[in-house]
Amino acid sequence: MKNYTITISREFASMGRSIAQRMSELLGIEYYDRDIVEAAAERMGLPVSVISDHEENVPARFYQRQYPLGNGQLYIQDDLFMVQKNIIQDLAAKGPCIIVGRCADTIFKDHENSLNIFVYAPYEARMKNCRELLNMDEKTAAKMIKNVDKARNAYRQRYCPEAGRLTDHRDILIDSSRFGIEGTAQILTTIARELFL
């Protein structure tokens, strides 16, 4: 079996992470998401909670403590991006895998054996997922959809400036509300098998 990498970017509450997990089971390959955060924390010598808090959004109060002379609010986020990029490349080199988020589609844009997927869903479907699958009230769900999508878009603009359009570096865009978690995973797994197996 040849080595290949599947990347999954997603809108908040489109259930992209759950789809990635199911694809991992169907394909029998590794799936990486939080593992990348834990590996980055270890490499940077920081608690996982600090890495999680600063992965896509950098609070100013952290920099006031870490860099009282004003070395720049995005300093740790830039370092974190480079550390995570190296970890992602190391994980992909070990064998076939699925990587969720972290601009992985851009990291593997020139790799022949990669499949870059973007999972989205209409706002109403994402609100329903928040309520029924993520156990959020409507006010919290609306706030999370707005804030997480905004943070992810800002992160992508900063670290993948060449990807100006939603379709850049992405092979497949799929509406998960049309097929559900299982159906979407099955469709994408079929495509991956056709490409790589």
Short mmCIF file of C-alpha atoms in Angstrom, two decimals:
data_model
loop_
_atom_site.label_atom_id
_atom_site.label_comp_id
_atom_site.label_asym_id
_atom_site.label_seq_id
_atom_site.Cartn_x
_atom_site.Cartn_y
_atom_site.Cartn_z
CA MET A 1 0.00 0.00 0.00
CA LYS A 2 1.42 3.37 -0.98
CA ASN A 3 1.67 6.23 1.45
CA TYR A 4 -1.04 8.89 1.20
CA THR A 5 -2.48 11.74 3.20
CA ILE A 6 -6.08 12.92 3.48
CA THR A 7 -6.66 16.39 4.90
CA ILE A 8 -10.01 17.60 6.17
CA SER A 9 -10.78 21.27 6.67
CA ARG A 10 -14.23 22.17 7.89
CA GLU A 11 -16.75 24.74 8.99
CA PHE A 12 -17.64 24.64 12.66
CA ALA A 13 -20.41 22.09 13.39
CA SER A 14 -20.33 20.63 9.89
CA MET A 15 -19.14 17.48 11.72
CA GLY A 16 -15.87 17.30 9.79
CA ARG A 17 -14.01 15.82 12.76
CA SER A 18 -16.59 13.02 13.17
CA ILE A 19 -16.41 12.33 9.44
CA ALA A 20 -12.60 12.14 9.65
CA GLN A 21 -12.83 9.68 12.56
CA ARG A 22 -15.25 7.47 10.65
CA MET A 23 -13.08 7.56 7.52
CA SER A 24 -10.12 6.52 9.66
CA GLU A 25 -12.08 3.46 10.82
CA LEU A 26 -13.25 2.57 7.32
CA LEU A 27 -9.79 2.92 5.77
CA GLY A 28 -7.91 1.45 8.73
CA ILE A 29 -5.47 4.36 8.89
CA GLU A 30 -4.39 6.85 11.55
CA TYR A 31 -6.38 9.99 12.28
CA TYR A 32 -4.68 13.05 13.80
CA ASP A 33 -6.27 16.07 15.42
CA ARG A 34 -5.68 16.59 19.14
CA ASP A 35 -2.53 14.46 18.84
CA ILE A 36 -0.95 17.36 16.94
CA VAL A 37 -1.73 19.75 19.80
CA GLU A 38 -0.21 17.37 22.34
CA ALA A 39 2.92 16.84 20.22
CA ALA A 40 3.31 20.61 19.72
CA ALA A 41 3.00 21.22 23.47
CA GLU A 42 5.73 18.65 24.11
CA ARG A 43 8.07 20.11 21.48
CA MET A 44 7.52 23.67 22.69
CA GLY A 45 7.71 22.79 26.38
CA LEU A 46 4.29 24.31 27.07
CA PRO A 47 1.15 22.90 28.70
CA VAL A 48 -1.45 21.48 26.29
CA SER A 49 -3.94 24.03 27.61
CA VAL A 50 -1.71 26.91 26.47
CA ILE A 51 -1.29 25.42 23.00
CA SER A 52 -5.06 24.83 22.72
CA ASP A 53 -5.86 28.38 23.81
CA HIS A 54 -3.46 29.91 21.31
CA GLU A 55 -3.80 27.59 18.35
CA GLU A 56 -6.18 29.74 16.30
CA ASN A 57 -6.75 32.71 18.57
CA VAL A 58 -4.07 34.58 20.49
CA PRO A 59 -5.23 36.47 23.62
CA ALA A 60 -3.25 39.62 24.33
CA ARG A 61 -2.97 38.86 28.05
CA PHE A 62 -0.67 35.88 27.32
CA TYR A 63 1.77 38.11 25.48
CA GLN A 64 1.73 40.70 28.22
CA ARG A 65 3.07 38.01 30.52
CA GLN A 66 5.38 36.25 28.06
CA TYR A 67 6.69 39.28 26.19
CA PRO A 68 6.46 42.35 28.43
CA LEU A 69 8.70 44.32 26.05
CA GLY A 70 6.25 43.83 23.21
CA ASN A 71 7.82 41.24 20.91
CA GLY A 72 4.58 40.96 18.93
CA GLN A 73 1.27 39.35 19.74
CA LEU A 74 1.52 36.71 17.01
CA TYR A 75 5.01 35.50 17.97
CA ILE A 76 3.94 32.28 19.69
CA GLN A 77 1.24 31.59 17.13
CA ASP A 78 3.82 31.83 14.33
CA ASP A 79 6.13 29.45 16.21
CA LEU A 80 3.21 27.13 16.87
CA PHE A 81 2.26 27.03 13.20
CA MET A 82 5.80 26.04 12.19
CA VAL A 83 6.03 23.38 14.92
CA GLN A 84 2.66 21.92 13.93
CA LYS A 85 3.63 21.98 10.25
CA ASN A 86 6.74 19.92 11.04
CA ILE A 87 4.71 17.51 13.18
CA ILE A 88 2.11 17.08 10.42
CA GLN A 89 4.84 16.32 7.88
CA ASP A 90 6.47 13.84 10.29
CA LEU A 91 3.15 12.07 10.93
CA ALA A 92 2.34 11.85 7.22
CA ALA A 93 5.78 10.40 6.49
CA LYS A 94 5.08 7.48 8.87
CA GLY A 95 2.21 6.13 6.78
CA PRO A 96 -1.26 6.78 5.40
CA CYS A 97 -3.26 9.12 7.63
CA ILE A 98 -6.03 11.68 7.94
CA ILE A 99 -5.16 15.12 9.31
CA VAL A 100 -7.85 17.53 10.48
CA GLY A 101 -7.41 21.30 10.11
CA ARG A 102 -4.24 23.34 10.68
CA CYS A 103 -3.88 24.34 7.00
CA ALA A 104 -2.82 20.78 6.18
CA ASP A 105 -4.40 21.11 2.72
CA THR A 106 -1.88 23.85 1.93
CA ILE A 107 1.02 21.90 3.44
CA PHE A 108 0.23 18.99 1.06
CA LYS A 109 -0.91 21.04 -1.94
CA ASP A 110 1.93 19.79 -4.13
CA HIS A 111 1.94 16.18 -2.92
CA GLU A 112 0.80 13.71 -5.53
CA ASN A 113 -0.66 11.29 -2.98
CA SER A 114 -2.89 13.65 -1.06
CA LEU A 115 -6.62 14.26 -1.05
CA ASN A 116 -7.69 17.61 0.36
CA ILE A 117 -11.31 17.87 1.49
CA PHE A 118 -13.44 20.75 2.80
CA VAL A 119 -16.59 19.83 4.73
CA TYR A 120 -19.32 22.45 5.01
CA ALA A 121 -23.04 22.66 5.74
CA PRO A 122 -25.76 25.31 5.62
CA TYR A 123 -26.10 27.46 8.73
CA GLU A 124 -29.41 25.86 9.74
CA ALA A 125 -27.90 22.38 9.59
CA ARG A 126 -24.93 23.48 11.67
CA MET A 127 -27.26 25.01 14.26
CA LYS A 128 -29.13 21.71 14.41
CA ASN A 129 -25.85 19.80 14.85
CA CYS A 130 -24.87 22.16 17.66
CA ARG A 131 -28.13 21.57 19.48
CA GLU A 132 -28.58 17.84 18.85
CA LEU A 133 -25.03 16.48 18.58
CA LEU A 134 -22.92 19.00 20.49
CA ASN A 135 -25.51 19.76 23.23
CA MET A 136 -25.40 23.56 22.90
CA ASP A 137 -28.17 26.04 23.45
CA GLU A 138 -29.06 28.23 20.47
CA LYS A 139 -27.30 31.38 21.72
CA THR A 140 -24.04 29.52 22.42
CA ALA A 141 -24.28 27.71 19.07
CA ALA A 142 -24.72 30.95 17.13
CA LYS A 143 -21.76 32.52 18.92
CA MET A 144 -19.53 29.47 18.37
CA ILE A 145 -20.36 29.21 14.66
CA LYS A 146 -19.56 32.88 14.15
CA ASN A 147 -16.39 33.01 16.27
CA VAL A 148 -14.80 29.69 15.30
CA ASP A 149 -15.41 30.23 11.58
CA LYS A 150 -13.98 33.73 11.86
CA ALA A 151 -10.88 32.48 13.73
CA ARG A 152 -10.31 29.66 11.23
CA ASN A 153 -10.65 32.04 8.27
CA ALA A 154 -8.21 34.52 9.85
CA TYR A 155 -5.77 31.67 10.58
CA ARG A 156 -5.95 30.48 6.97
CA GLN A 157 -5.46 34.01 5.61
CA ARG A 158 -2.38 34.47 7.78
CA TYR A 159 -0.67 31.13 7.15
CA CYS A 160 -1.97 30.31 3.67
CA PRO A 161 -2.13 33.73 2.00
CA GLU A 162 -1.78 32.15 -1.45
CA ALA A 163 -5.09 30.31 -0.88
CA GLY A 164 -7.35 33.22 -1.66
CA ARG A 165 -10.40 31.22 -2.67
CA LEU A 166 -12.32 28.57 -0.77
CA THR A 167 -11.42 26.05 -3.48
CA ASP A 168 -7.65 26.72 -3.48
CA HIS A 169 -5.66 23.59 -2.52
CA ARG A 170 -8.88 21.62 -2.01
CA ASP A 171 -9.92 18.71 -4.22
CA ILE A 172 -13.40 18.11 -2.83
CA LEU A 173 -15.97 20.36 -1.17
CA ILE A 174 -18.88 18.41 0.31
CA ASP A 175 -22.09 19.39 2.11
CA SER A 176 -22.27 17.01 5.07
CA SER A 177 -25.92 17.88 5.73
CA ARG A 178 -26.87 16.25 2.44
CA PHE A 179 -25.42 12.85 3.31
CA GLY A 180 -24.97 12.82 7.10
CA ILE A 181 -21.81 11.78 8.94
CA GLU A 182 -21.90 8.15 7.83
CA GLY A 183 -22.90 8.86 4.24
CA THR A 184 -20.30 11.59 3.82
CA ALA A 185 -17.60 9.35 5.29
CA GLN A 186 -18.62 6.50 2.97
CA ILE A 187 -18.53 8.72 -0.13
CA LEU A 188 -15.13 10.17 0.73
CA THR A 189 -13.74 6.74 1.65
CA THR A 190 -14.85 5.36 -1.71
CA ILE A 191 -13.02 8.21 -3.47
CA ALA A 192 -9.89 7.67 -1.35
CA ARG A 193 -9.88 3.94 -2.11
CA GLU A 194 -10.24 4.63 -5.81
CA LEU A 195 -7.30 7.04 -5.71
CA PHE A 196 -4.90 5.26 -3.40
CA LEU A 197 -5.72 1.56 -2.98
#
